[in-house]
Every structure is written in structure tokens, then in C-alpha cells.
CSV table of C-alpha atoms and ligand atoms in Angstrom, one decimal:
chain,number,residue,atom,x,y,z
P,1,MET,CA,-13.4,13.9,-2.2
P,2,ILE,CA,-10.9,16.1,-3.8
P,3,GLN,CA,-12.2,18.6,-6.4
P,4,LYS,CA,-11.3,21.8,-8.2
P,5,ASN,CA,-11.8,25.4,-7.1
P,6,ASN,CA,-15.3,25.3,-5.7
P,7,THR,CA,-16.6,28.7,-6.5
P,8,ASN,CA,-19.9,27.9,-4.9
P,9,ALA,CA,-18.3,27.2,-1.6
P,10,ASN,CA,-20.1,28.7,1.4
P,11,PRO,CA,-18.5,31.9,2.6
P,12,ASP,CA,-17.8,30.2,5.9
P,13,THR,CA,-15.7,27.3,4.4
P,14,PRO,CA,-12.3,27.3,6.1
P,15,LEU,CA,-9.4,28.3,3.9
P,16,ILE,CA,-5.9,26.9,4.1
P,17,ILE,CA,-3.2,29.0,2.4
P,18,LEU,CA,-0.3,26.8,1.7
P,19,THR,CA,3.2,27.9,1.1
P,20,ASN,CA,6.8,26.7,1.2
P,21,ASN,CA,8.1,30.1,1.9
P,22,ILE,CA,7.1,32.3,4.8
P,23,HIS,CA,7.6,35.4,2.6
P,24,ARG,CA,5.5,34.2,-0.2
P,25,PHE,CA,1.8,33.5,0.2
P,26,HIS,CA,-1.6,34.8,-0.9
P,27,GLU,CA,-2.0,38.0,1.1
P,28,LYS,CA,-5.2,39.3,-0.3
P,29,ASP,CA,-7.3,37.4,2.1
P,30,PHE,CA,-6.2,39.5,5.1
P,31,THR,CA,-6.6,42.9,6.5
P,32,ALA,CA,-3.4,44.9,7.1
P,33,GLU,CA,-3.7,44.1,10.8
P,34,GLN,CA,-4.2,40.4,10.3
P,35,LEU,CA,-1.3,40.3,7.9
P,36,GLN,CA,1.0,41.9,10.4
P,37,TYR,CA,-0.1,39.3,12.9
P,38,VAL,CA,0.5,36.4,10.5
P,39,LYS,CA,3.9,37.7,9.5
P,40,LYS,CA,5.0,38.1,13.1
P,41,GLU,CA,3.8,34.6,14.0
P,42,LEU,CA,5.6,33.1,11.0
P,43,LYS,CA,8.8,34.8,12.0
P,44,ASP,CA,8.5,33.1,15.4
P,45,ASP,CA,8.9,29.8,13.5
P,46,LYS,CA,5.3,28.7,13.7
P,47,LYS,CA,4.3,26.3,11.0
P,48,THR,CA,0.6,27.1,11.1
P,49,VAL,CA,-1.0,30.4,11.9
P,50,ALA,CA,-4.8,30.5,12.4
P,51,VAL,CA,-6.8,33.7,11.8
P,52,ASN,CA,-10.4,33.9,12.9
P,53,GLN,CA,-12.2,36.1,10.5
P,54,TYR,CA,-15.5,35.5,12.3
P,55,ASP,CA,-17.3,34.3,9.3
P,56,ARG,CA,-14.6,31.8,8.5
P,57,MET,CA,-11.2,30.4,9.7
P,58,VAL,CA,-8.1,31.0,7.6
P,59,TYR,CA,-4.9,29.0,8.2
P,60,VAL,CA,-1.5,29.9,6.7
P,61,CYS,CA,0.4,26.7,6.6
P,62,VAL,CA,4.2,26.5,5.9
P,63,ALA,CA,6.0,23.3,5.1
P,64,GLY,CA,9.0,22.0,3.2
P,65,ASN,CA,12.5,22.8,4.5
P,66,SER,CA,14.3,23.8,1.3
P,67,LYS,CA,17.6,22.5,2.6
P,68,LYS,CA,16.3,18.9,2.5
P,69,PRO,CA,15.9,16.7,-0.6
P,70,ILE,CA,12.7,17.2,-2.6
P,71,TYR,CA,11.2,13.9,-1.6
P,72,ILE,CA,11.6,14.7,2.1
P,73,GLN,CA,10.0,18.1,1.6
P,74,LYS,CA,7.1,16.4,-0.2
P,75,GLU,CA,6.7,14.1,2.8
P,76,GLU,CA,6.6,17.2,5.1
P,77,PHE,CA,3.7,18.5,3.1
P,78,ARG,CA,1.9,15.1,3.5
P,79,LYS,CA,2.5,15.3,7.2
P,80,ALA,CA,1.3,18.9,7.3
P,81,GLY,CA,-1.9,17.7,5.5
P,82,HIS,CA,-2.4,15.2,8.3
P,83,GLN,CA,-2.2,17.8,10.9
P,84,MET,CA,-4.6,20.2,9.2
P,85,ALA,CA,-7.1,17.3,8.7
P,86,SER,CA,-7.3,17.0,12.5
P,87,VAL,CA,-7.7,20.8,12.8
P,88,ILE,CA,-10.5,20.9,10.2
P,89,ASN,CA,-12.3,17.9,11.8
P,90,LYS,CA,-12.0,19.5,15.2
P,91,ILE,CA,-13.9,22.6,14.0
P,92,LYS,CA,-16.4,20.2,12.4
P,93,ALA,CA,-16.1,21.7,8.9
P,94,LYS,CA,-17.5,19.7,6.0
P,95,SER,CA,-15.3,21.2,3.4
P,96,VAL,CA,-12.1,23.1,3.1
P,97,ILE,CA,-10.4,25.2,0.5
P,98,ILE,CA,-6.7,24.9,-0.1
P,99,ARG,CA,-5.1,27.8,-1.9
P,100,ALA,CA,-1.6,27.7,-3.3
P,101,ASP,CA,-0.6,29.9,-6.2
P,102,GLY,CA,2.7,28.7,-7.4
P,103,LEU,CA,2.9,25.2,-6.1
P,104,ARG,CA,2.0,21.8,-7.7
P,105,ASP,CA,3.7,18.7,-6.1
P,106,GLU,CA,3.5,20.4,-2.7
P,107,VAL,CA,-0.3,20.9,-2.9
P,108,LEU,CA,-0.8,17.4,-4.2
P,109,CYS,CA,1.2,15.9,-1.3
P,110,PHE,CA,-0.5,18.1,1.3
P,111,THR,CA,-3.9,17.1,-0.1
P,112,GLU,CA,-2.9,13.5,-0.2
P,113,GLY,CA,-1.8,13.6,3.4
P,114,MET,CA,-5.1,15.3,4.4
P,115,ALA,CA,-7.3,12.9,2.5
P,116,LEU,CA,-5.4,9.8,3.7
P,117,ALA,CA,-5.4,11.1,7.3
P,118,ASN,CA,-9.2,11.4,7.1
P,119,TYR,CA,-9.6,7.6,6.7
P,120,GLN,CA,-11.6,5.8,9.4
P,121,PHE,CA,-12.6,2.2,9.8
P,122,LEU,CA,-15.9,2.5,11.6
P,123,LYS,CA,-17.8,-0.5,10.1
P,124,HIS,CA,-17.8,-2.4,13.4
P,125,LYS,CA,-18.3,0.5,15.8
P,126,SER,CA,-21.8,1.4,16.9
P,127,GLY,CA,-22.1,5.1,17.2
P,128,GLY,CA,-18.6,5.7,15.9
P,129,LYS,CA,-17.8,9.4,15.4
P,130,LYS,CA,-17.5,10.1,11.7
P,131,ASN,CA,-15.0,12.8,10.6
P,132,SER,CA,-16.8,15.9,9.4
P,133,LEU,CA,-14.5,16.6,6.5
P,134,GLU,CA,-15.9,15.4,3.1
P,135,VAL,CA,-14.7,17.7,0.4
P,136,ILE,CA,-11.3,19.2,-0.3
P,137,ALA,CA,-11.5,22.0,-2.9
P,138,LEU,CA,-8.3,23.1,-4.5
P,139,GLN,CA,-7.5,26.6,-5.8
P,140,ALA,CA,-4.2,25.8,-7.3
P,141,PRO,CA,-3.7,26.8,-10.9
P,142,LYS,CA,-0.7,24.6,-11.3
P,143,VAL,CA,-2.7,21.5,-10.4
P,144,SER,CA,-4.4,20.0,-13.5
P,145,GLU,CA,-7.7,18.1,-13.7
P,146,ALA,CA,-5.7,15.0,-14.5
P,147,ASP,CA,-3.5,15.4,-11.5
P,148,MET,CA,-6.5,15.7,-9.3
P,149,GLN,CA,-8.3,12.7,-10.7
P,150,TRP,CA,-5.2,10.6,-10.3
P,151,LEU,CA,-4.9,11.7,-6.7
P,152,ASN,CA,-8.5,10.9,-6.0
P,153,THR,CA,-8.1,7.5,-7.5
P,154,VAL,CA,-5.0,6.6,-5.6
P,155,VAL,CA,-6.4,7.8,-2.3
P,156,GLU,CA,-9.5,5.8,-2.9
P,157,ALA,CA,-7.5,2.7,-3.7
P,158,THR,CA,-5.3,3.1,-0.7
P,159,CYS,CA,-8.3,3.4,1.6
P,160,LYS,CA,-9.8,0.3,0.0
P,161,ALA,CA,-6.7,-1.6,0.8
P,162,ARG,CA,-6.8,-0.4,4.4
P,163,ASP,CA,-10.5,-1.5,4.6
P,164,LEU,CA,-9.5,-5.0,3.4
P,165,VAL,CA,-6.6,-5.3,5.8
P,166,ASN,CA,-8.5,-4.0,8.8
P,167,GLU,CA,-11.4,-6.4,8.2
P,168,PRO,CA,-11.0,-9.4,10.6
P,169,VAL,CA,-11.0,-12.9,9.3
P,170,ASN,CA,-14.5,-13.7,10.6
P,171,PHE,CA,-15.7,-11.2,8.0
P,172,LEU,CA,-13.1,-11.9,5.4
P,173,SER,CA,-12.4,-15.6,4.5
P,174,ALA,CA,-10.5,-16.5,1.3
P,175,VAL,CA,-13.8,-16.8,-0.6
P,176,GLN,CA,-14.9,-13.4,0.8
P,177,LEU,CA,-11.6,-11.8,-0.3
P,178,SER,CA,-12.1,-13.1,-3.8
P,179,ASP,CA,-15.7,-11.8,-3.8
P,180,ALA,CA,-14.3,-8.4,-2.8
P,181,PHE,CA,-11.9,-8.6,-5.8
P,182,GLU,CA,-14.8,-9.4,-8.1
P,183,LYS,CA,-16.7,-6.4,-6.9
P,184,MET,CA,-13.6,-4.2,-7.4
P,185,GLY,CA,-13.2,-5.6,-10.9
P,186,LYS,CA,-16.7,-4.6,-11.8
P,187,GLU,CA,-16.3,-1.1,-10.4
P,188,ALA,CA,-12.9,-0.3,-12.0
P,189,GLY,CA,-13.2,-2.3,-15.2
P,190,PHE,CA,-10.8,-5.3,-14.9
P,191,LYS,CA,-11.4,-9.0,-15.5
P,192,VAL,CA,-11.5,-11.3,-12.4
P,193,LYS,CA,-11.4,-15.1,-12.5
P,194,VAL,CA,-11.6,-17.0,-9.3
P,195,LEU,CA,-10.2,-20.5,-9.1
P,196,HIS,CA,-12.0,-22.4,-6.4
P,197,LYS,CA,-10.8,-25.5,-4.4
P,198,LYS,CA,-11.7,-28.0,-7.2
P,199,ASP,CA,-9.8,-26.0,-9.8
P,200,ILE,CA,-6.8,-25.6,-7.4
P,201,GLU,CA,-6.8,-29.3,-6.8
P,202,LYS,CA,-7.0,-30.0,-10.6
P,203,LEU,CA,-3.9,-27.8,-11.1
P,204,LYS,CA,-2.1,-29.5,-8.1
P,205,MET,CA,-1.1,-26.3,-6.4
P,206,GLY,CA,0.5,-28.3,-3.5
P,207,GLY,CA,1.7,-25.2,-1.6
P,208,LEU,CA,-1.7,-23.5,-1.4
P,209,LEU,CA,-3.6,-26.8,-0.7
P,210,SER,CA,-1.2,-27.9,2.0
P,211,VAL,CA,-1.4,-24.6,3.9
P,212,ASN,CA,-5.2,-24.8,3.6
P,213,LEU,CA,-5.4,-28.4,5.1
P,214,GLY,CA,-6.0,-27.1,8.7
P,215,SER,CA,-8.7,-24.7,7.7
P,216,GLN,CA,-12.5,-25.0,7.8
P,217,ASP,CA,-12.7,-22.8,4.8
P,218,PRO,CA,-11.7,-23.5,1.2
P,219,PRO,CA,-8.8,-21.6,-0.5
P,220,THR,CA,-9.1,-19.5,-3.6
P,221,PHE,CA,-6.7,-18.4,-6.3
P,222,THR,CA,-7.8,-15.1,-8.0
P,223,VAL,CA,-6.5,-14.0,-11.4
P,224,MET,CA,-7.2,-10.3,-12.3
P,225,GLU,CA,-6.3,-8.7,-15.6
P,226,TYR,CA,-6.5,-5.2,-16.9
P,227,LYS,CA,-5.4,-4.7,-20.6
P,228,SER,CA,-5.8,-1.3,-22.1
P,229,PRO,CA,-6.2,-1.4,-25.9
P,230,LYS,CA,-3.5,1.2,-25.9
P,231,ALA,CA,-1.1,-0.8,-23.7
P,232,LYS,CA,2.5,0.4,-24.0
P,233,ASN,CA,4.0,-2.8,-22.8
P,234,LYS,CA,3.9,-5.9,-25.0
P,235,LYS,CA,4.6,-8.3,-22.2
P,236,PRO,CA,2.5,-7.7,-19.1
P,237,PHE,CA,3.5,-6.6,-15.6
P,238,VAL,CA,2.4,-9.3,-13.2
P,239,LEU,CA,1.6,-8.4,-9.6
P,240,VAL,CA,1.5,-11.2,-6.9
P,241,GLY,CA,0.1,-10.7,-3.4
P,242,LYS,CA,0.2,-12.9,-0.3
P,243,GLY,CA,-3.4,-13.6,0.7
P,244,VAL,CA,-3.2,-15.3,4.1
P,245,VAL,CA,-6.4,-14.0,5.5
P,246,TYR,CA,-5.3,-15.1,9.0
P,247,ASP,CA,-2.0,-16.6,10.2
P,248,THR,CA,-2.0,-18.6,13.4
P,249,GLY,CA,1.3,-20.3,12.4
P,250,GLY,CA,-0.6,-23.6,12.0
P,251,LEU,CA,0.7,-26.4,14.1
P,252,SER,CA,3.9,-24.5,14.6
P,253,LEU,CA,1.6,-22.1,16.4
P,254,LYS,CA,3.0,-18.6,16.7
P,255,PRO,CA,5.2,-18.6,19.8
P,256,THR,CA,5.4,-15.0,20.8
P,257,ALA,CA,2.9,-13.4,23.1
P,258,ASN,CA,0.2,-11.4,21.3
P,259,SER,CA,1.9,-12.0,17.9
P,260,MET,CA,-1.3,-13.4,16.6
P,261,ASP,CA,-3.4,-10.4,17.5
P,262,TYR,CA,-2.9,-8.6,14.2
P,263,MET,CA,-2.5,-11.6,11.9
P,264,LYS,CA,-5.6,-10.5,9.9
P,265,CYS,CA,-3.0,-8.3,8.3
P,266,ASP,CA,-1.3,-11.2,6.6
P,267,MET,CA,-3.2,-10.5,3.3
P,268,GLY,CA,-1.7,-7.0,3.1
P,269,GLY,CA,0.2,-8.0,0.0
P,270,SER,CA,-3.0,-9.1,-1.7
P,271,ALA,CA,-4.7,-5.8,-0.8
P,272,ALA,CA,-1.8,-3.8,-2.1
P,273,VAL,CA,-1.7,-5.5,-5.5
P,274,SER,CA,-5.5,-5.7,-6.1
P,275,CYS,CA,-6.1,-2.1,-5.0
P,276,ALA,CA,-3.1,-0.8,-7.1
P,277,LEU,CA,-4.7,-2.6,-10.1
P,278,TYR,CA,-8.0,-1.0,-9.1
P,279,ALA,CA,-6.3,2.5,-9.4
P,280,ILE,CA,-4.6,1.6,-12.7
P,281,ALA,CA,-7.8,0.3,-14.3
P,282,LYS,CA,-9.9,3.2,-13.0
P,283,ALA,CA,-7.4,5.7,-14.4
P,284,LYS,CA,-7.4,3.7,-17.7
P,285,LEU,CA,-3.6,3.8,-17.8
P,286,PRO,CA,-2.3,2.5,-21.2
P,287,VAL,CA,-0.8,-0.7,-19.8
P,288,HIS,CA,-1.3,-4.5,-19.5
P,289,VAL,CA,-1.2,-5.7,-15.9
P,290,VAL,CA,-2.2,-9.0,-14.3
P,291,ALA,CA,-2.6,-9.6,-10.5
P,292,LEU,CA,-2.5,-13.0,-8.8
P,293,VAL,CA,-3.7,-13.7,-5.3
P,294,PRO,CA,-3.4,-17.1,-3.6
P,295,ALA,CA,-5.6,-17.0,-0.5
P,296,THR,CA,-6.3,-19.1,2.6
P,297,ASP,CA,-6.1,-19.0,6.3
P,298,ASN,CA,-3.3,-20.9,8.1
P,299,ARG,CA,-4.5,-22.9,11.1
P,300,PRO,CA,-3.9,-26.0,13.1
P,301,GLY,CA,-6.6,-28.5,12.6
P,302,GLU,CA,-7.2,-32.2,12.4
P,303,LYS,CA,-6.0,-32.5,8.9
P,304,ALA,CA,-3.4,-29.7,9.1
P,305,TYR,CA,0.0,-30.1,7.4
P,306,VAL,CA,2.7,-30.9,10.0
P,307,PRO,CA,6.4,-30.1,10.4
P,308,GLY,CA,8.2,-32.9,8.6
P,309,ASP,CA,5.8,-33.2,5.7
P,310,VAL,CA,7.1,-33.3,2.2
P,311,ILE,CA,4.8,-31.6,-0.2
P,312,THR,CA,4.9,-31.3,-4.0
P,313,MET,CA,4.5,-27.8,-5.3
P,314,TYR,CA,2.6,-26.7,-8.4
P,315,SER,CA,5.9,-26.4,-10.2
P,316,GLY,CA,6.7,-30.1,-9.4
P,317,LYS,CA,9.5,-29.2,-6.9
P,318,THR,CA,9.3,-30.9,-3.5
P,319,VAL,CA,9.5,-29.1,-0.2
P,320,GLU,CA,10.2,-30.4,3.3
P,321,VAL,CA,8.0,-28.3,5.6
P,322,LEU,CA,9.9,-27.7,8.9
P,323,ASN,CA,7.8,-24.9,10.1
P,324,THR,CA,4.1,-24.5,9.2
P,325,ASP,CA,4.4,-20.8,10.1
P,326,ALA,CA,6.5,-20.2,7.0
P,327,GLU,CA,3.4,-20.7,5.0
P,328,GLY,CA,3.5,-17.5,2.9
P,329,ARG,CA,6.3,-18.7,0.7
P,330,LEU,CA,4.4,-21.9,0.0
P,331,ILE,CA,1.3,-20.3,-1.4
P,332,LEU,CA,3.4,-17.6,-3.2
P,333,ALA,CA,5.6,-20.2,-4.9
P,334,ASP,CA,2.5,-21.6,-6.6
P,335,ALA,CA,1.4,-18.2,-7.7
P,336,LEU,CA,4.9,-17.4,-9.0
P,337,HIS,CA,4.9,-20.6,-11.0
P,338,TYR,CA,1.4,-19.7,-12.4
P,339,ALA,CA,2.8,-16.3,-13.5
P,340,LYS,CA,5.2,-17.9,-16.0
P,341,GLN,CA,2.3,-18.5,-18.5
P,342,PHE,CA,1.9,-14.7,-19.0
P,343,ASN,CA,5.5,-14.3,-20.2
P,344,PRO,CA,5.8,-11.3,-17.9
P,345,SER,CA,8.2,-8.4,-18.5
P,346,LEU,CA,8.4,-8.1,-14.7
P,347,VAL,CA,6.8,-9.7,-11.7
P,348,MET,CA,6.3,-7.6,-8.5
P,349,GLU,CA,5.4,-9.6,-5.5
P,350,PHE,CA,4.2,-8.1,-2.2
P,351,SER,CA,3.9,-10.1,1.0
P,352,THR,CA,3.9,-9.7,4.8
P,353,LEU,CA,6.4,-12.5,4.7
P,354,THR,CA,8.9,-12.4,7.6
P,355,GLY,CA,9.3,-11.1,11.1
P,356,ALA,CA,12.9,-10.6,10.1
P,357,ALA,CA,12.0,-7.8,7.6
P,358,SER,CA,10.0,-6.1,10.3
P,359,SER,CA,12.8,-6.5,12.9
P,360,ALA,CA,15.4,-5.1,10.5
P,361,LEU,CA,13.6,-2.1,9.2
P,362,GLY,CA,10.6,-1.5,11.5
P,363,LYS,CA,7.6,0.3,10.0
P,364,TYR,CA,9.9,2.6,8.1
P,365,ALA,CA,10.6,0.6,5.0
P,366,ALA,CA,10.0,-2.7,3.2
P,367,ALA,CA,12.7,-5.2,2.5
P,368,PHE,CA,13.3,-5.3,-1.2
P,369,MET,CA,15.1,-8.0,-3.3
P,370,THR,CA,15.3,-8.2,-7.0
P,371,THR,CA,16.7,-10.0,-10.0
P,372,ALA,CA,15.7,-7.1,-12.3
P,373,ASP,CA,18.7,-4.8,-12.0
P,374,ASN,CA,17.6,-2.6,-14.9
P,375,GLN,CA,14.4,-1.7,-13.1
P,376,LYS,CA,16.0,-0.8,-9.8
P,377,GLN,CA,16.4,2.9,-10.4
P,378,ALA,CA,12.8,3.3,-11.5
P,379,ILE,CA,11.4,1.5,-8.4
P,380,MET,CA,13.7,3.4,-6.1
P,381,LYS,CA,12.5,6.6,-7.6
P,382,SER,CA,8.9,5.7,-7.1
P,383,ALA,CA,9.6,4.6,-3.5
P,384,GLU,CA,10.9,8.2,-2.9
P,385,ASN,CA,8.1,9.8,-4.9
P,386,VAL,CA,5.4,8.3,-2.7
P,387,PHE,CA,7.5,7.9,0.4
P,388,GLU,CA,6.9,4.2,0.6
P,389,ARG,CA,10.6,3.5,1.1
P,390,ILE,CA,12.4,0.2,0.3
P,391,VAL,CA,15.8,-1.1,1.3
P,392,GLU,CA,17.6,-3.6,-0.8
P,393,PHE,CA,18.9,-6.8,0.5
P,394,PRO,CA,21.1,-9.2,-1.5
P,395,LEU,CA,20.1,-12.5,-3.2
P,396,TRP,CA,23.5,-14.1,-2.8
P,397,GLU,CA,23.9,-17.7,-3.7
P,398,GLU,CA,25.2,-18.6,-0.2
P,399,TYR,CA,21.9,-17.7,1.4
P,400,GLY,CA,20.2,-20.2,-0.9
P,401,GLU,CA,22.4,-23.0,0.6
P,402,LEU,CA,20.6,-22.5,3.9
P,403,LEU,CA,17.5,-24.0,2.3
P,404,ASN,CA,19.1,-27.4,1.4
P,405,SER,CA,17.0,-30.3,2.6
P,406,ASP,CA,18.2,-33.8,3.3
P,407,ILE,CA,15.2,-35.5,1.7
P,408,ALA,CA,13.5,-33.0,-0.6
P,409,ASP,CA,14.5,-30.3,-3.2
P,410,LEU,CA,14.2,-27.6,-0.6
P,411,LYS,CA,13.1,-26.9,3.0
P,412,ASN,CA,10.8,-24.1,3.8
P,413,ILE,CA,13.0,-22.4,6.5
P,414,GLY,CA,16.6,-21.2,6.4
P,415,GLY,CA,17.5,-21.0,10.0
P,416,PRO,CA,17.9,-18.2,12.5
P,417,VAL,CA,19.8,-15.6,10.4
P,418,ALA,CA,18.7,-13.3,7.5
P,419,GLY,CA,15.1,-14.6,7.5
P,420,MET,CA,13.9,-12.1,4.9
P,421,ILE,CA,16.7,-13.1,2.5
P,422,THR,CA,16.2,-16.9,2.8
P,423,ALA,CA,12.5,-16.4,2.3
P,424,ALA,CA,13.2,-14.5,-1.0
P,425,LYS,CA,15.8,-17.2,-2.0
P,426,PHE,CA,13.1,-19.8,-1.5
P,427,LEU,CA,10.8,-17.9,-3.9
P,428,GLU,CA,13.6,-17.5,-6.4
P,429,ASN,CA,13.3,-21.3,-7.0
P,430,PHE,CA,9.9,-20.7,-8.7
P,431,ILE,CA,10.6,-17.9,-11.2
P,432,ASP,CA,12.0,-17.7,-14.7
P,433,TYR,CA,11.4,-13.9,-15.3
P,434,PRO,CA,12.6,-10.6,-14.0
P,435,TYR,CA,11.4,-10.4,-10.4
P,436,MET,CA,11.0,-7.9,-7.5
P,437,HIS,CA,10.1,-9.1,-4.0
P,438,PHE,CA,8.8,-6.7,-1.4
P,439,ASP,CA,8.5,-8.0,2.2
P,440,ILE,CA,6.0,-5.6,3.8
P,441,ALA,CA,5.7,-7.4,7.2
P,442,GLY,CA,6.7,-4.2,9.0
P,443,THR,CA,4.9,-1.6,6.9
P,444,ALA,CA,1.5,-3.1,6.2
P,445,PHE,CA,0.1,-2.6,9.6
P,446,VAL,CA,1.1,-0.2,12.4
P,447,HIS,CA,0.1,-0.3,16.1
P,448,ALA,CA,-0.1,3.4,16.7
P,449,GLU,CA,-1.1,6.3,14.6
P,450,ASP,CA,1.7,7.2,12.2
P,451,SER,CA,0.7,10.5,10.7
P,452,TYR,CA,-1.4,10.1,7.5
P,453,ARG,CA,-0.8,6.4,7.5
P,454,SER,CA,-3.3,6.1,10.4
P,455,LYS,CA,-3.4,3.4,13.0
P,456,GLY,CA,-3.9,-0.2,11.8
P,457,ALA,CA,-3.7,-0.9,8.1
P,458,THR,CA,-1.6,1.6,6.1
P,459,GLY,CA,-2.4,0.5,2.6
P,460,TYR,CA,1.4,0.3,2.0
P,461,GLY,CA,2.3,-0.7,-1.6
P,462,VAL,CA,-0.7,0.7,-3.4
P,463,ARG,CA,0.9,4.1,-4.0
P,464,LEU,CA,4.2,2.6,-4.8
P,465,ILE,CA,2.9,0.2,-7.4
P,466,ALA,CA,0.6,2.8,-8.9
P,467,ASP,CA,3.4,5.3,-9.3
P,468,PHE,CA,5.8,2.8,-10.8
P,469,ILE,CA,3.3,1.5,-13.3
P,470,LYS,CA,2.1,5.0,-14.2
P,471,ASN,CA,5.7,6.0,-15.0
P,472,LYS,CA,6.0,2.9,-17.1
P,473,SER,CA,2.9,3.8,-19.1
P,474,LYS,CA,4.3,7.1,-20.2
U,1,LIG,N1,3.0,-13.7,8.5
U,1,LIG,C1,4.2,-14.0,9.1
U,1,LIG,C2,5.2,-12.8,9.0
U,1,LIG,C3,4.7,-11.5,9.7
U,1,LIG,C4,5.4,-11.2,10.9
U,1,LIG,C5,3.8,-10.7,9.2
U,1,LIG,C6,5.0,-10.0,11.5
U,1,LIG,C7,3.5,-9.5,9.8
U,1,LIG,C8,4.1,-9.2,11.0
U,1,LIG,C9,4.9,-15.2,8.4
U,1,LIG,O1,4.0,-16.1,7.8
U,1,LIG,C10,5.7,-15.9,9.4
U,1,LIG,O2,5.2,-16.4,10.3
U,1,LIG,N2,7.0,-15.9,9.2
U,1,LIG,C11,7.9,-16.6,10.0
U,1,LIG,C12,8.9,-17.4,9.2
U,1,LIG,C13,9.8,-18.3,10.0
U,1,LIG,C14,9.0,-19.4,10.7
U,1,LIG,C15,10.8,-18.9,9.1
U,1,LIG,C16,8.7,-15.5,10.8
U,1,LIG,O3,9.1,-14.5,10.2
U,1,LIG,O4,8.8,-15.7,12.0
U,2,LIG,ZN1,3.4,-17.6,9.2
U,3,LIG,ZN1,2.1,-15.4,7.3
């Protein structure tokens, strides 16, 4: 929990003095001798200097190389926050004070890094060691109450998304995922409507139903809506997230060794959009936002759909399925068609969609494609603000030709090249509104600790969407 200047703090609460300039920091906390020591250490290019004042620890922490762009400097503060979180947990302190006189964004980023680094997923570990750190108290006059509340909300939402993604499928079926959304709606104040298998059949969502055929568990389609009475946007923003709670590949079983091990992460898009909505609603932003999540697992099974099947999608288009592992686009296509009824000003869709996006960019950025050219600058700006970077790929017509089928309107795979683009081209067949597509296959889940992103689920997308929508609500 992040809170303001805790004047009742115990005298032994560790203090972090944060600065972006080794010559400028709060010096009053030191004796002349200590100060001399700190200054000497900083001259030797140390980033952190620890002073043991016997009753408490004081750390001077320097970050942000002023020769680099602001957004890189901000990221350096988040990373410094991650490092200090381990130091504070090592000394088993319950709370910490961060003091920074003239800084705002830097303190917010440092605190964000610290709070996100403190995340743990201990639910299934008996006797798991819980981090000691619980409270981060800020003594930073330039940080407002509203800044702090927003940060708290966004951190909480990001950790919620991580919890959802880290949860294995034997604890998180499609129905259980929808239950989690209902609970989040109650907590944050947004409406949640869950369409169950009967409803989905009535609507003839052929993509979602086909992918679900091999499963023992029914699919769901969740519609979430938050509409502030003061909404600045007349037409809603619609978020769409891939909710494949587990992806075996279906009958086109995943071919690569161990590639199934982490496929519980295939609902990372749904976690991003639902938890971003959670933050937006909790912060009561003056906006109208809808979030849609088609959910199922993808498995081989007696009734499973097979390569060669032709299926009729919710939109009426027919698709020849040539690989059952390209299932995400099938369930998303139905959701994108469903989105049309909201007359959206913009649809932002997040999905762990292709290995190609992950191969091209690794864990460092999501593959981004859009038809909404006038929104590009705003999303690029948000991506830098929160350091959830995106790289644009083209939606050129020629890539669409790779999806031509001999016997149906489309086939669901485009061949060996440019997989992230052909996937997006497939989805483009189901939209009639300005559209952004984020392929987060490489960023949603990491296999080793990555600074404050932690190991496992990263919560990628929550901070990006939240920042973008917040800017749109101004
Ligand atoms: N869920 C996978 C994509 C994925 C890969 C997510 C790595 C996270 C990490 C998706 O459903 C998939 O299997 N895509 C196939 C598509 C192909 C068969 C056209 C892929 O990328 O190999
Ligand atoms: Zn797949
Ligand atoms: Zn998948």
C-alpha cells in the first residue's frame, strides 16, 4: 500500500532519499561525517549508498541519466524501485519512507517499481515466504493525493492481472474466469453480464463454439461495462481480450517441446482488459468503456474441431480451419463482431496471439497493428509513459491474400511468414470501426525475473490501457 507522509512512522522505519542528481538531495538527515561518506561514495559512481544510523537505515538512491530521454529515465527509476524493494525485504522492514523534495514523476515511477516488484504469487505454496514490505509512505510534496491514489489503483490492477494469469487452468476454467470478472465488477463498480453456453449457441458464435468442442468445460462470453455519468466520450471505447484459459493447440497439438508448459498464460489479453477496466472504474474516470472476453480452453477431445473443418462464424463468414492451434483469432473474431453493436469510437484488442510476435520482439515489446491512424500518437505516447512498449507492423493488403481459402471465405492460417500480421489481417475481416490490435504473446509472461515485472505473469497491458484511457478522459 502506498500512502502519504506517514508522520506516525516508527523511528526505526527505513528511509530512502531519492534523487536524480548526486549534488542535490535532502541532507538534513545526516551528521557531517555521514554526509561526507555519502558524498564520497556517490562520487565513486555508486547508485545507492546505505548509512546505518543504528536506530534506522537510510539509503540515498540516485537514478535517471539526464542524457537519456525522459521515458528511459523514468524506467530507470522503476528499476531502482525494484532493487530497493529487495533491499527492504532483506532487512525485513514492514514499511519504508521515500523522501524526494523536488521530484514528481520520478518518485511515482520509483514507487511503482517498488510496489510491482513486491508482488508474489504464493497461493499454492505451503509455507511460502511472504515479503515483509507492506507500506510505502511518501514524503514528496510534488506528489498529490490524486497521483498516489491512481498509482495505488493501477498497481493493484496490475497485480490482479498477474494473479489471473499465474492461476493454472485447473483452478481457472472459462466459467471461473467469468466468476472472477463478476467479483471484480462488484468491487470496482462496473456491470458484468456473462453469456453462458446456451446463450452463445443462440447467438451462433461459431468461432468460440468450435474451439470449445474438444473441451470438457463450457465456454463463456463476458460483457463488462463502465459508464461514468460524466463520460467525456459519446461513443464507447471497447476493449477485447483473448480468454483462452489453456491452449494445448487442440488436435494440431503444440509441436514444440515444453511449449505447452506455460499455456495457462493464453488468457493474458483478457486479464489485461478486465483489470484495466477495474482500474478505470475504481478511479471513476469520466469515460464510457466496454470490455469483452470470449473464453474457453483449447484441447483435443472426441468432439474436437479438426483441421479441414469449415465453420460459420458469428458474423456469418465461413472459415476453413487448417490448424486448430490458431484458435485465438477464431474466438476473437466473434468478439470483434459482437463489438459492432456498441458503435465504438475505438476497439483495442489484446491477445497472446502468435509465436511470431514473440519471436520478432521477444519480451521487450508487443506487436501492434492499427487502422486508427489518428490515435497512433496517443498510444505510442502511453506506451512510452508506462514503458509497455509497442512496435507497429503493417496491415498491407498483400498479407491478407495469404488467407485465401479454396472452399471458404477465409482460412485461419496464413503460412510460414509474418504470422503476427496474417493473424491481424484475419481479425480485420470482422471489424467496421477504428481498431488497434496488440499481440502480447511475448510480453504477457516471462520465464525469468525481469526487474519489477517479476517472473511469470507480468500484467502487461493494464498500465498501457489505463494510461491511454486516462489521457482520453481529460
Ligand atoms: N497461444 C498461441 C500463441 C502463443 C505463443 C502465446 C507463445 C504465448 C506464447 C496461439 O494460439 C498459437 O498457437 N498460435 C500459433 C498460430 C499458428 C498455428 C498459425 C503460433 O503462433 O504458432
Ligand atoms: Zn494456439
Ligand atoms: Zn492460443
